[in-house]
Coordinates of C-alpha atoms and ligand atoms in Angstrom, one line a residue:
Chain Y
M206 CA -1.4 -47.5 67.1
I207 CA -1.0 -47.2 63.4
P208 CA 2.1 -45.3 62.3
K209 CA 1.0 -42.0 60.8
G210 CA 2.8 -42.6 57.6
L211 CA 0.7 -45.6 56.8
L212 CA -2.4 -43.4 56.7
N213 CA -1.0 -41.4 53.9
P214 CA -3.5 -41.5 51.0
W215 CA -0.7 -41.3 48.5
L216 CA 0.8 -44.6 49.8
F217 CA -2.7 -46.1 49.5
F218 CA -3.0 -44.9 46.0
G219 CA 0.4 -46.1 44.9
A220 CA -0.1 -49.5 46.6
A221 CA -3.6 -49.9 45.0
V222 CA -2.3 -49.2 41.5
L223 CA 0.6 -51.6 41.9
L224 CA -1.8 -54.2 43.4
L225 CA -4.3 -53.9 40.6
A226 CA -1.6 -54.0 38.0
G227 CA -0.3 -57.2 39.5
V228 CA -3.5 -59.1 40.1
L229 CA -6.2 -57.8 37.7
N230 CA -6.2 -59.3 34.3
N231 CA -9.9 -59.0 33.4
D232 CA -10.2 -56.7 30.5
Y233 CA -13.7 -55.5 31.3
Y234 CA -12.7 -54.4 34.8
L235 CA -9.5 -52.8 33.6
T236 CA -11.3 -50.9 31.0
L237 CA -13.8 -49.7 33.5
I238 CA -11.0 -48.6 35.8
N239 CA -9.3 -46.8 33.0
F240 CA -12.5 -44.9 32.4
I241 CA -12.6 -44.0 36.1
G242 CA -9.1 -42.7 35.7
I243 CA -9.9 -40.6 32.7
Y244 CA -13.1 -39.2 34.3
T245 CA -11.2 -38.5 37.5
L246 CA -8.8 -36.3 35.6
L247 CA -11.8 -34.3 34.3
V248 CA -13.4 -34.1 37.7
V249 CA -10.3 -33.0 39.5
G250 CA -9.8 -30.2 37.0
L251 CA -13.4 -29.1 37.3
N252 CA -13.2 -29.4 41.1
L253 CA -10.2 -27.0 41.2
L254 CA -12.4 -24.5 39.3
M255 CA -15.7 -25.2 41.0
G256 CA -15.0 -26.7 44.4
Y257 CA -12.0 -24.6 45.2
G258 CA -12.6 -21.5 43.1
G259 CA -16.3 -21.3 43.2
Q260 CA -16.6 -20.7 39.5
I261 CA -19.1 -22.9 37.6
S262 CA -18.4 -24.4 34.2
L263 CA -21.4 -26.0 32.5
G264 CA -19.4 -26.8 29.3
H265 CA -16.5 -28.8 30.5
A266 CA -17.4 -31.7 28.2
A267 CA -16.5 -29.3 25.3
F268 CA -12.9 -29.1 26.5
F269 CA -12.9 -32.9 26.8
G270 CA -14.2 -33.0 23.2
I271 CA -11.6 -30.5 21.9
G272 CA -8.9 -32.7 23.4
A273 CA -10.4 -35.9 22.0
Y274 CA -11.0 -34.5 18.5
S275 CA -7.6 -32.8 18.3
S276 CA -6.0 -36.1 19.0
G277 CA -8.4 -38.0 16.8
I278 CA -8.2 -35.7 13.8
L279 CA -4.5 -35.1 13.9
T280 CA -3.6 -38.8 14.3
A281 CA -6.3 -40.6 12.2
T282 CA -6.7 -38.0 9.5
C283 CA -3.4 -36.2 9.4
G284 CA -1.1 -39.0 10.6
V285 CA 0.6 -36.8 13.3
N286 CA 2.4 -38.5 16.2
P287 CA -0.2 -39.1 19.0
W288 CA 2.0 -37.4 21.6
L289 CA 2.4 -34.3 19.4
A290 CA -1.4 -34.4 18.8
L291 CA -2.0 -34.5 22.5
L292 CA 0.2 -31.5 23.0
A293 CA -1.6 -29.7 20.2
G294 CA -4.9 -30.4 21.9
L295 CA -3.5 -28.9 25.1
V296 CA -2.5 -25.7 23.3
I297 CA -5.8 -25.4 21.5
C298 CA -7.8 -26.0 24.7
G299 CA -5.6 -23.6 26.7
I300 CA -6.1 -20.8 24.1
T301 CA -9.8 -21.4 23.8
A302 CA -10.3 -21.4 27.6
F303 CA -8.3 -18.2 27.8
L304 CA -10.5 -16.5 25.2
I305 CA -13.7 -17.5 26.9
G306 CA -12.4 -16.9 30.4
V307 CA -11.0 -13.4 30.0
P308 CA -14.4 -11.6 29.2
S309 CA -16.6 -13.8 31.4
L310 CA -14.3 -14.0 34.5
K311 CA -13.7 -10.3 34.7
L312 CA -17.3 -9.9 35.5
R313 CA -18.7 -11.3 38.7
G314 CA -21.6 -13.7 39.1
Y315 CA -22.7 -16.4 36.8
Y316 CA -21.3 -15.1 33.5
L317 CA -18.9 -18.0 33.4
A318 CA -21.6 -20.6 33.8
M319 CA -23.6 -19.0 31.0
A320 CA -20.6 -18.5 28.7
T321 CA -19.5 -22.1 29.2
L322 CA -23.0 -23.4 28.7
G323 CA -23.2 -21.6 25.3
F324 CA -19.7 -22.6 24.4
G325 CA -20.5 -26.3 25.2
I326 CA -23.5 -26.1 22.9
I327 CA -21.5 -24.5 20.1
V328 CA -18.8 -27.1 20.2
Y329 CA -21.3 -29.9 20.2
I330 CA -23.1 -28.4 17.2
F331 CA -19.7 -27.9 15.5
L332 CA -18.7 -31.6 16.1
N333 CA -21.9 -32.7 14.5
E334 CA -21.9 -30.3 11.6
A335 CA -18.3 -30.1 10.5
E336 CA -18.5 -33.6 8.9
P337 CA -15.5 -33.4 6.6
L338 CA -13.3 -32.6 9.6
T339 CA -15.0 -34.5 12.5
G340 CA -16.9 -37.2 10.7
G341 CA -20.2 -35.7 12.0
P342 CA -22.7 -37.5 14.1
S343 CA -21.5 -41.0 13.0
G344 CA -18.1 -40.2 14.6
L345 CA -14.4 -40.5 13.8
A346 CA -12.9 -44.0 13.6
G347 CA -9.4 -45.3 13.2
I348 CA -7.7 -43.4 15.9
P349 CA -4.4 -45.2 16.5
N350 CA -3.1 -46.5 19.9
L351 CA -0.6 -44.6 21.9
S352 CA 2.9 -46.0 22.0
L353 CA 5.4 -45.6 24.8
G354 CA 9.0 -46.5 24.3
G355 CA 8.2 -48.7 21.3
L356 CA 5.5 -50.5 23.2
E357 CA 2.0 -50.1 21.7
L358 CA -0.6 -49.4 24.4
N359 CA -3.1 -51.7 22.8
T360 CA -4.5 -53.6 25.8
P361 CA -6.5 -52.3 28.8
K362 CA -3.6 -53.4 31.0
R363 CA -1.1 -51.3 29.2
L364 CA -3.4 -48.3 29.1
F365 CA -3.9 -48.8 32.8
L366 CA -0.2 -48.6 33.3
L367 CA -0.2 -45.2 31.5
I368 CA -3.4 -43.7 32.8
W369 CA -3.2 -44.4 36.5
P370 CA 0.4 -43.4 37.2
L371 CA -0.3 -40.3 35.1
L372 CA -3.4 -39.7 37.2
G373 CA -1.3 -40.1 40.3
V374 CA 1.0 -37.3 39.1
I375 CA -1.9 -35.0 38.2
L376 CA -3.5 -35.6 41.6
G377 CA -0.2 -34.8 43.2
L378 CA 0.1 -31.6 41.2
S379 CA -3.4 -30.6 42.1
A380 CA -2.9 -31.3 45.8
N381 CA 0.3 -29.2 45.7
L382 CA -1.5 -26.4 43.9
V383 CA -4.4 -26.3 46.4
D384 CA -1.8 -25.9 49.2
S385 CA 0.3 -23.3 47.4
R386 CA 0.2 -19.5 47.3
T387 CA -2.1 -19.5 44.2
G388 CA -4.3 -22.2 45.6
R389 CA -4.8 -20.3 48.8
A390 CA -5.6 -17.2 46.8
L391 CA -8.1 -19.3 44.8
R392 CA -9.9 -20.6 47.9
A393 CA -9.8 -17.2 49.4
L394 CA -11.5 -15.5 46.5
H395 CA -14.2 -18.2 46.6
E396 CA -15.1 -17.1 50.1
S397 CA -14.7 -13.4 49.9
E398 CA -13.6 -11.8 46.7
A399 CA -13.3 -8.4 48.4
A400 CA -11.1 -9.7 51.2
A401 CA -8.8 -11.5 48.7
Q402 CA -8.5 -8.3 46.6
S403 CA -7.8 -6.2 49.7
L404 CA -4.8 -8.5 50.3
G405 CA -3.4 -7.9 46.8
V406 CA -4.9 -10.9 45.0
N407 CA -5.7 -10.1 41.4
T408 CA -8.8 -12.2 41.5
A409 CA -9.7 -12.0 37.8
R410 CA -6.2 -13.3 36.9
V411 CA -6.3 -16.2 39.4
K412 CA -9.8 -17.2 38.1
I413 CA -8.6 -17.1 34.5
M414 CA -5.5 -19.1 35.3
I415 CA -7.5 -21.8 37.1
F416 CA -10.1 -22.0 34.3
V417 CA -7.3 -22.5 31.7
W418 CA -5.6 -25.0 34.0
S419 CA -8.8 -27.1 34.4
A420 CA -9.4 -27.0 30.7
L421 CA -6.0 -28.5 30.2
Y422 CA -6.9 -31.4 32.4
A423 CA -10.0 -31.9 30.3
S424 CA -8.0 -31.8 27.1
L425 CA -5.5 -34.4 28.4
A426 CA -8.4 -36.6 29.5
G427 CA -10.0 -36.2 26.0
S428 CA -6.8 -37.3 24.3
L429 CA -6.5 -40.3 26.5
Y430 CA -10.1 -41.1 25.9
A431 CA -9.7 -40.9 22.1
H432 CA -6.7 -43.3 22.1
T433 CA -8.5 -45.7 24.5
M434 CA -11.6 -45.9 22.4
N435 CA -10.0 -45.6 19.0
F436 CA -13.3 -44.1 18.1
I437 CA -15.1 -40.9 19.1
A438 CA -18.5 -39.4 18.4
P439 CA -20.1 -36.1 19.4
S440 CA -22.6 -37.7 21.8
S441 CA -19.9 -38.3 24.3
F442 CA -19.2 -34.5 24.6
G443 CA -22.6 -33.0 24.9
F444 CA -24.4 -31.0 27.6
M445 CA -25.4 -34.2 29.4
F446 CA -21.8 -35.1 30.0
S447 CA -21.0 -31.7 31.4
I448 CA -23.8 -32.2 33.9
K449 CA -22.5 -35.6 34.7
L450 CA -19.1 -34.1 35.5
V451 CA -20.7 -31.5 37.7
T452 CA -22.6 -34.2 39.5
M453 CA -19.3 -36.2 40.0
V454 CA -17.7 -33.1 41.6
V455 CA -20.7 -32.4 43.8
L456 CA -21.1 -36.0 44.9
G457 CA -17.5 -36.6 45.6
G458 CA -17.1 -33.3 47.3
M459 CA -16.5 -29.8 46.3
A460 CA -12.9 -28.8 47.2
S461 CA -11.7 -32.4 47.7
I462 CA -9.0 -34.0 45.6
W463 CA -9.8 -37.6 46.8
G464 CA -13.5 -36.9 46.6
S465 CA -13.1 -36.3 42.9
L466 CA -11.8 -39.8 42.5
L467 CA -14.7 -41.1 44.6
G468 CA -17.3 -39.1 42.6
A469 CA -15.9 -40.3 39.3
A470 CA -15.8 -43.9 40.5
V471 CA -19.3 -44.0 41.9
L472 CA -20.9 -42.5 38.9
T473 CA -18.9 -44.6 36.4
V474 CA -19.6 -47.9 38.2
L475 CA -23.3 -47.3 39.1
P476 CA -24.5 -47.3 35.5
E477 CA -22.6 -50.5 34.9
I478 CA -24.3 -52.4 37.7
L479 CA -27.8 -50.7 37.5
T480 CA -29.1 -51.1 34.0
M481 CA -32.1 -48.9 34.9
F482 CA -29.5 -46.1 35.1
H483 CA -29.5 -45.8 31.3
D484 CA -33.2 -45.0 31.0
Y485 CA -33.4 -42.6 33.9
E486 CA -29.9 -41.1 33.7
V487 CA -31.1 -37.4 33.7
I488 CA -33.5 -38.0 36.6
I489 CA -30.9 -39.9 38.7
F490 CA -28.2 -37.2 38.2
G491 CA -30.7 -34.5 39.1
A492 CA -31.8 -36.4 42.2
I493 CA -28.2 -37.0 43.3
L494 CA -27.4 -33.3 42.8
M495 CA -30.4 -32.3 44.9
V496 CA -29.9 -34.7 47.7
V497 CA -26.2 -34.0 48.1
M498 CA -26.6 -30.2 47.9
I499 CA -29.3 -30.3 50.5
F500 CA -27.8 -32.7 53.0
L501 CA -24.0 -32.7 52.4
P502 CA -23.4 -29.4 50.5
R503 CA -19.7 -30.0 50.5
G504 CA -20.0 -33.6 49.2
L505 CA -19.4 -37.0 50.7
V506 CA -15.8 -36.7 51.7
R507 CA -15.8 -33.0 52.9
G508 CA -19.2 -33.3 54.4
I509 CA -18.2 -36.2 56.7
L510 CA -14.8 -34.5 57.6
D511 CA -16.7 -31.3 58.4
L512 CA -19.0 -33.0 60.8
W513 CA -16.1 -34.5 62.5
E514 CA -14.0 -31.4 62.6
F515 CA -16.6 -29.0 63.9
R516 CA -17.6 -31.5 66.6
R517 CA -14.0 -31.4 67.7
Y518 CA -13.7 -27.6 67.7
K519 CA -17.0 -27.3 69.4
K520 CA -15.6 -29.3 72.3
E521 CA -12.7 -26.8 72.4
G522 CA -15.1 -24.0 72.9
G523 CA -15.6 -22.5 69.4
S524 CA -19.0 -21.6 67.9
I525 CA -20.5 -23.4 65.0
P526 CA -21.3 -21.4 61.9
T527 CA -24.5 -22.1 60.1
Chain I
M226 CA 1.9 13.2 54.5
L227 CA 1.4 9.5 54.0
L228 CA -2.1 9.8 52.8
E229 CA -4.0 12.9 51.5
L230 CA -7.6 13.1 50.6
Q231 CA -8.4 16.1 48.4
E232 CA -11.9 17.2 47.8
I233 CA -13.3 13.7 47.6
T234 CA -16.9 13.6 46.4
L235 CA -19.2 10.6 45.8
A236 CA -22.9 10.3 45.4
F237 CA -25.0 7.2 45.3
G238 CA -27.9 8.3 43.1
G239 CA -29.3 11.3 44.9
L240 CA -27.5 10.5 48.2
Q241 CA -24.4 12.6 48.7
A242 CA -22.3 10.0 50.6
L243 CA -19.2 12.2 50.6
D244 CA -19.1 15.8 49.8
R245 CA -15.7 17.5 49.1
V246 CA -13.9 15.7 52.0
S247 CA -10.3 16.6 52.5
F248 CA -7.9 15.6 55.2
A249 CA -4.4 14.3 55.6
V250 CA -2.9 11.5 57.6
P251 CA 0.7 12.0 58.7
S252 CA 3.1 9.0 58.8
G253 CA 3.2 7.1 62.1
T254 CA 0.0 8.5 63.6
V255 CA -3.4 7.0 64.5
Q256 CA -6.1 9.0 62.9
A257 CA -9.7 8.3 63.8
V258 CA -12.8 9.0 61.6
I259 CA -16.0 9.2 63.6
G260 CA -19.5 10.1 62.8
P261 CA -23.1 8.7 63.1
N262 CA -24.2 5.6 61.2
G263 CA -24.5 6.4 57.5
A264 CA -22.1 9.4 57.7
G265 CA -19.9 7.9 55.0
K266 CA -17.1 6.4 56.9
T267 CA -17.1 3.0 55.3
T268 CA -17.6 4.6 51.9
L269 CA -14.4 6.6 52.6
F270 CA -12.5 3.4 53.3
N271 CA -13.8 1.9 50.1
L272 CA -12.6 4.9 48.2
I273 CA -9.1 4.8 49.7
T274 CA -8.8 1.0 49.1
G275 CA -10.1 1.1 45.5
F276 CA -13.5 -0.6 46.0
L277 CA -15.1 2.6 44.9
A278 CA -13.8 5.5 42.7
P279 CA -14.6 9.1 43.6
Q280 CA -16.6 11.2 41.2
S281 CA -14.2 13.9 41.8
G282 CA -11.2 14.6 44.0
R283 CA -8.0 12.8 44.6
V284 CA -6.6 10.1 46.9
V285 CA -2.8 10.7 47.2
F286 CA -0.7 7.9 48.9
Q287 CA 3.0 8.5 49.2
G288 CA 2.8 11.2 46.6
H289 CA 1.0 9.1 44.0
E290 CA -2.6 9.5 43.0
I291 CA -4.4 6.2 43.6
Q292 CA -8.1 6.9 43.2
G293 CA -9.7 4.6 40.6
R294 CA -7.1 1.9 40.8
P295 CA -8.4 -1.6 41.4
P296 CA -8.3 -2.8 45.1
F297 CA -5.6 -5.4 44.5
E298 CA -3.2 -2.7 43.1
V299 CA -3.9 -0.4 46.1
A300 CA -3.2 -3.4 48.4
R301 CA 0.1 -4.0 46.7
L302 CA 1.1 -0.4 47.4
G303 CA 1.0 -1.2 51.1
I304 CA -2.6 -0.3 52.2
S305 CA -4.4 -3.0 54.2
R306 CA -7.9 -3.0 55.7
T307 CA -10.4 -4.8 57.8
F308 CA -14.1 -4.9 57.1
Q309 CA -17.0 -3.6 59.2
L310 CA -18.8 -6.9 58.4
V311 CA -16.0 -9.4 59.0
Q312 CA -14.9 -11.0 55.8
L313 CA -12.9 -14.1 56.6
F314 CA -12.1 -17.1 54.5
D315 CA -14.4 -19.3 56.6
H316 CA -13.4 -22.7 55.3
M317 CA -9.7 -22.1 55.5
S318 CA -7.8 -22.5 58.7
V319 CA -7.0 -19.5 60.9
L320 CA -3.3 -19.9 59.8
E321 CA -4.2 -20.0 56.1
N322 CA -6.3 -16.9 56.4
V323 CA -3.2 -15.1 57.6
M324 CA -1.0 -16.7 55.0
V325 CA -3.2 -15.2 52.2
G326 CA -2.3 -11.9 53.8
R327 CA 1.3 -12.4 52.6
H328 CA 0.2 -12.7 49.0
R329 CA 1.6 -9.4 47.9
L330 CA 5.0 -10.2 49.5
S331 CA 5.4 -13.6 47.8
R332 CA 5.8 -14.8 44.2
A333 CA 5.0 -18.4 43.5
G334 CA 2.6 -18.7 40.5
L335 CA 0.3 -21.5 39.6
L336 CA 2.8 -23.8 37.9
A337 CA 5.6 -23.3 40.4
G338 CA 3.2 -24.1 43.2
A339 CA 1.8 -27.2 41.5
V340 CA 5.3 -28.6 40.8
R341 CA 6.4 -27.4 44.2
L342 CA 9.8 -26.2 43.1
P343 CA 12.4 -26.0 45.9
W344 CA 12.2 -22.2 46.0
T345 CA 8.5 -22.2 46.5
R346 CA 8.9 -24.6 49.3
Q347 CA 11.2 -22.1 50.9
E348 CA 8.8 -19.3 50.2
D349 CA 5.9 -21.2 51.7
K350 CA 7.9 -21.9 54.8
S351 CA 8.7 -18.3 55.3
I352 CA 5.0 -17.3 54.6
R353 CA 4.0 -19.8 57.3
E354 CA 6.5 -18.5 59.9
H355 CA 5.6 -14.9 59.3
A356 CA 1.9 -15.7 59.5
L357 CA 2.4 -17.5 62.8
E358 CA 4.1 -14.4 64.2
D359 CA 1.2 -12.3 63.2
L360 CA -1.2 -14.7 64.8
A361 CA 0.9 -14.7 68.0
F362 CA 0.8 -10.9 68.0
V363 CA -3.1 -10.9 68.1
G364 CA -3.0 -13.9 70.5
L365 CA -4.4 -16.5 68.2
A366 CA -1.4 -18.7 67.8
D367 CA -3.1 -21.6 69.6
R368 CA -6.0 -21.6 67.2
A369 CA -3.9 -21.7 64.1
H370 CA -5.3 -24.9 62.8
Q371 CA -9.0 -24.4 63.4
P372 CA -11.3 -23.4 60.6
A373 CA -11.8 -19.6 60.7
A374 CA -15.5 -20.1 60.9
A375 CA -15.3 -21.8 64.2
L376 CA -14.0 -18.6 66.0
P377 CA -16.3 -16.4 68.0
L378 CA -16.9 -12.9 66.6
G379 CA -14.3 -11.1 68.8
L380 CA -11.6 -13.5 67.7
K381 CA -12.7 -13.2 64.1
R382 CA -12.0 -9.5 64.3
L383 CA -8.6 -10.1 65.7
L384 CA -7.9 -12.6 63.0
E385 CA -8.8 -10.1 60.4
I386 CA -6.3 -7.7 61.8
A387 CA -3.6 -10.4 61.8
R388 CA -4.4 -11.1 58.2
A389 CA -4.2 -7.4 57.3
L390 CA -0.9 -7.1 59.2
A391 CA 0.5 -10.1 57.3
A392 CA 0.7 -7.9 54.2
E393 CA 3.1 -5.6 56.1
P394 CA 1.2 -2.5 55.3
T395 CA 2.4 1.1 55.6
L396 CA -1.2 2.2 56.2
L397 CA -3.7 0.1 58.0
L398 CA -7.5 0.8 57.9
L399 CA -9.6 -0.6 60.6
D400 CA -13.4 -0.4 60.2
E401 CA -15.1 -0.6 63.6
P402 CA -12.6 -3.2 65.0
A403 CA -14.1 -3.1 68.5
S404 CA -17.7 -3.9 67.6
G405 CA -18.5 -7.3 68.9
L406 CA -15.5 -7.3 71.2
D407 CA -16.0 -7.7 75.0
A408 CA -14.2 -5.4 77.4
V409 CA -11.2 -7.6 77.7
E410 CA -10.8 -8.0 74.0
T411 CA -11.3 -4.2 73.5
E412 CA -8.5 -3.6 76.0
R413 CA -6.3 -6.0 74.1
L414 CA -7.2 -4.2 70.8
Q415 CA -6.2 -0.9 72.3
E416 CA -2.8 -2.3 73.4
M417 CA -2.4 -3.7 69.9
I418 CA -3.1 -0.4 68.1
L419 CA -0.7 1.4 70.4
A420 CA 1.9 -1.2 69.8
L421 CA 1.5 -1.0 66.1
R422 CA 1.9 2.8 66.1
E423 CA 5.0 2.2 68.2
R424 CA 6.3 0.1 65.3
G425 CA 5.8 3.0 63.0
L426 CA 2.6 1.8 61.3
T427 CA 0.1 4.5 60.3
I428 CA -3.5 3.7 61.2
L429 CA -6.8 5.0 60.1
L430 CA -9.5 4.0 62.5
V431 CA -13.3 4.1 62.2
E432 CA -14.7 3.3 65.6
H433 CA -17.9 3.9 67.6
D434 CA -16.3 3.0 71.0
M435 CA -15.4 6.5 72.1
G436 CA -13.3 5.3 75.1
L437 CA -11.0 3.4 72.7
T438 CA -10.9 6.2 70.1
M439 CA -10.0 8.9 72.6
E440 CA -7.2 6.7 74.0
V441 CA -5.5 5.8 70.8
A442 CA -6.2 8.6 68.3
D443 CA -3.7 11.3 67.7
R444 CA -6.3 13.2 65.6
I445 CA -9.9 12.7 64.9
A446 CA -11.9 13.7 61.8
V447 CA -15.7 14.0 62.2
L448 CA -18.0 13.1 59.3
N449 CA -21.7 13.9 59.3
Y450 CA -23.9 13.3 56.2
G451 CA -20.9 13.1 54.0
Q452 CA -19.4 16.3 55.2
L453 CA -16.3 16.8 57.3
I454 CA -17.5 19.0 60.1
A455 CA -14.4 19.0 62.3
T456 CA -10.8 17.7 62.7
G457 CA -8.5 18.0 65.6
T458 CA -7.1 16.3 68.7
P459 CA -9.5 14.2 70.7
R460 CA -9.8 17.0 73.2
E461 CA -10.6 19.7 70.6
V462 CA -13.2 17.5 68.8
Q463 CA -14.9 16.7 72.1
K464 CA -15.4 20.4 72.8
N465 CA -16.4 21.4 69.3
P466 CA -20.0 22.8 69.4
E467 CA -20.7 21.6 65.9
V468 CA -19.8 18.1 66.7
I469 CA -21.9 18.1 69.8
A470 CA -24.8 19.5 67.9
A471 CA -24.4 16.9 65.1
Y472 CA -24.6 14.1 67.6
L473 CA -27.8 15.2 69.4
G474 CA -30.7 13.2 68.2
T475 CA -28.7 10.7 66.2
D476 CA -28.2 7.0 67.0
W477 CA -24.7 7.8 68.1
Q478 CA -23.4 5.4 70.6
T479 CA -20.8 6.3 73.1
Ligands
LIG166 N1 -22.9 0.8 47.5 C1 -23.8 1.7 47.9 N2 -24.9 2.0 47.2 C2 -25.8 2.9 47.6 N3 -25.7 3.5 48.8 C3 -24.7 3.2 49.6 C4 -23.7 2.3 49.2 N4 -22.7 2.2 50.2 C5 -23.2 3.1 51.1 N5 -24.3 3.7 50.8 C6 -25.0 4.7 51.5 O1 -24.1 5.8 51.8 C7 -24.2 6.3 53.1 C8 -22.9 6.1 53.8 O2 -22.8 4.8 54.2 P1 -21.5 4.2 54.9 O3 -20.3 4.8 54.3 O4 -21.6 2.8 55.0 O5 -21.7 4.9 56.4 P2 -20.9 4.6 57.7 O6 -19.9 3.6 57.5 O7 -20.4 5.9 58.2 O8 -22.0 4.1 58.7 C9 -25.4 5.5 53.7 O9 -26.5 6.3 53.6 C10 -25.4 4.3 52.9 O10 -26.8 3.8 52.9
LIG167 MG1 -19.6 1.8 58.3

């Protein structure tokens, strides 16, 4: 019998991070893992909105871009302290998300999906066109490294030691949130907006809050990305990347914190090992989305847990919903 | 009067769903609303709970006009309801469903919940304990950790009642709570309604099961094609010739 405490995923996470920090010195792998961490941040945020709240954003790459460009422009062009720039990105993203969320989330249905789709396209065009500010299609170079306590984070290992513990904290906050009063209200309105309202949940307000909250994750990820790459270009923040993020959420599992990590990891590693991925990226994401939605509509992690749970409850005499 | 409806009128296009309906619900009573399918009973509930606004007329709760307010505000005033078509949070556990019921009585916001401040931990613990009590009241305590979707229909109705009760309402609206319940469950529902009235709760009940309605209702209002055709004690209503006439040739179930 394994003690229950050992099955705690947080212990696994912590142990894995410590282990990797100790034994892994290959810069290529560390960089890849850092990207997984950054994408997981994005995917967890999007999952809170989409998987838990049932609200679809097709423009999440735009918030990622706003974070990245806020950090990039403020540090490389204006010489602002990177941490201050990161904060500024959060503020800008939060306000932008609020302004988009208020009109589109008060209405029911797919207004948010459409609004974010349009917003994503506008941001993408802006990044390309506002050359004096953003550097245009050729990108923005010379973004400095982050420093922590006088130590410049200029190697993949050092970045790893920032990104992954930070990710651990964000995952923890997210898991807490899901299991809190607001998280329950969020999951409730996803399943029945009327019932949630009939219990006193201001559903429009909860949806706006979670939309802003998920945009903040994206902004943070964008800032980390900018300082990891030291160079950013609009092509990283287009519609295709928004779709990739949605695919990561769906593959890993809607409404699953750990599934987000899995989805981000799989879709970051796959293109690295399968070179054909680059040529057929759009088709492959489309196929993954379709297959998962049809066969495991709640994603890999939840889908398998569901099968197991419902089998158990069936034994206890419940009925299985379709 | 806890709740007063004054001249409530609402039409859907050309269909007069409610036509100048007025009646009052005194505190601490069980008031039933009966009538054939399509009479406007659920519409009436939607008007009281803010899901619809009347075209004219007033809904007065504890002396305040509440018509036209959004549902979540009405809920926060202490009006809870169940739905004719059960509306559970299917993928949440039975216990979590009831915990959402305590939303209006708790405070933790997004940030406080994410950081899990000590006071929110306390609050959550109390939410959980109260929710378990409400589950025990409807006899579902042993199912607390199952997904709500796994319950059979009868138990789903009971869960919806527990969830509504978790909000500690002053007024509880039950829309056909006995439909889909077997005889034993209906018996249990009857006991529950009477126990709740004993506690001082005011209940507005829409129900097709006449046996149950006659047992628990202090007064009955009869709707027919959007019009209130009678109000009175169960005995009075049963003898009312207009009521008897209205039910001939309808799909009324007894
Ligand atoms: N949202 C709506 N839009 C149009 N017609 C509606 C709507 N809700 C109810 N109705 C109609 O209003 C009438 C009353 O319906 P309802 O209140 O559900 O009746 P009851 O609950 O008494 O069976 C019915 O004819 C129904 O078809
Ligand atoms: Mg009805």
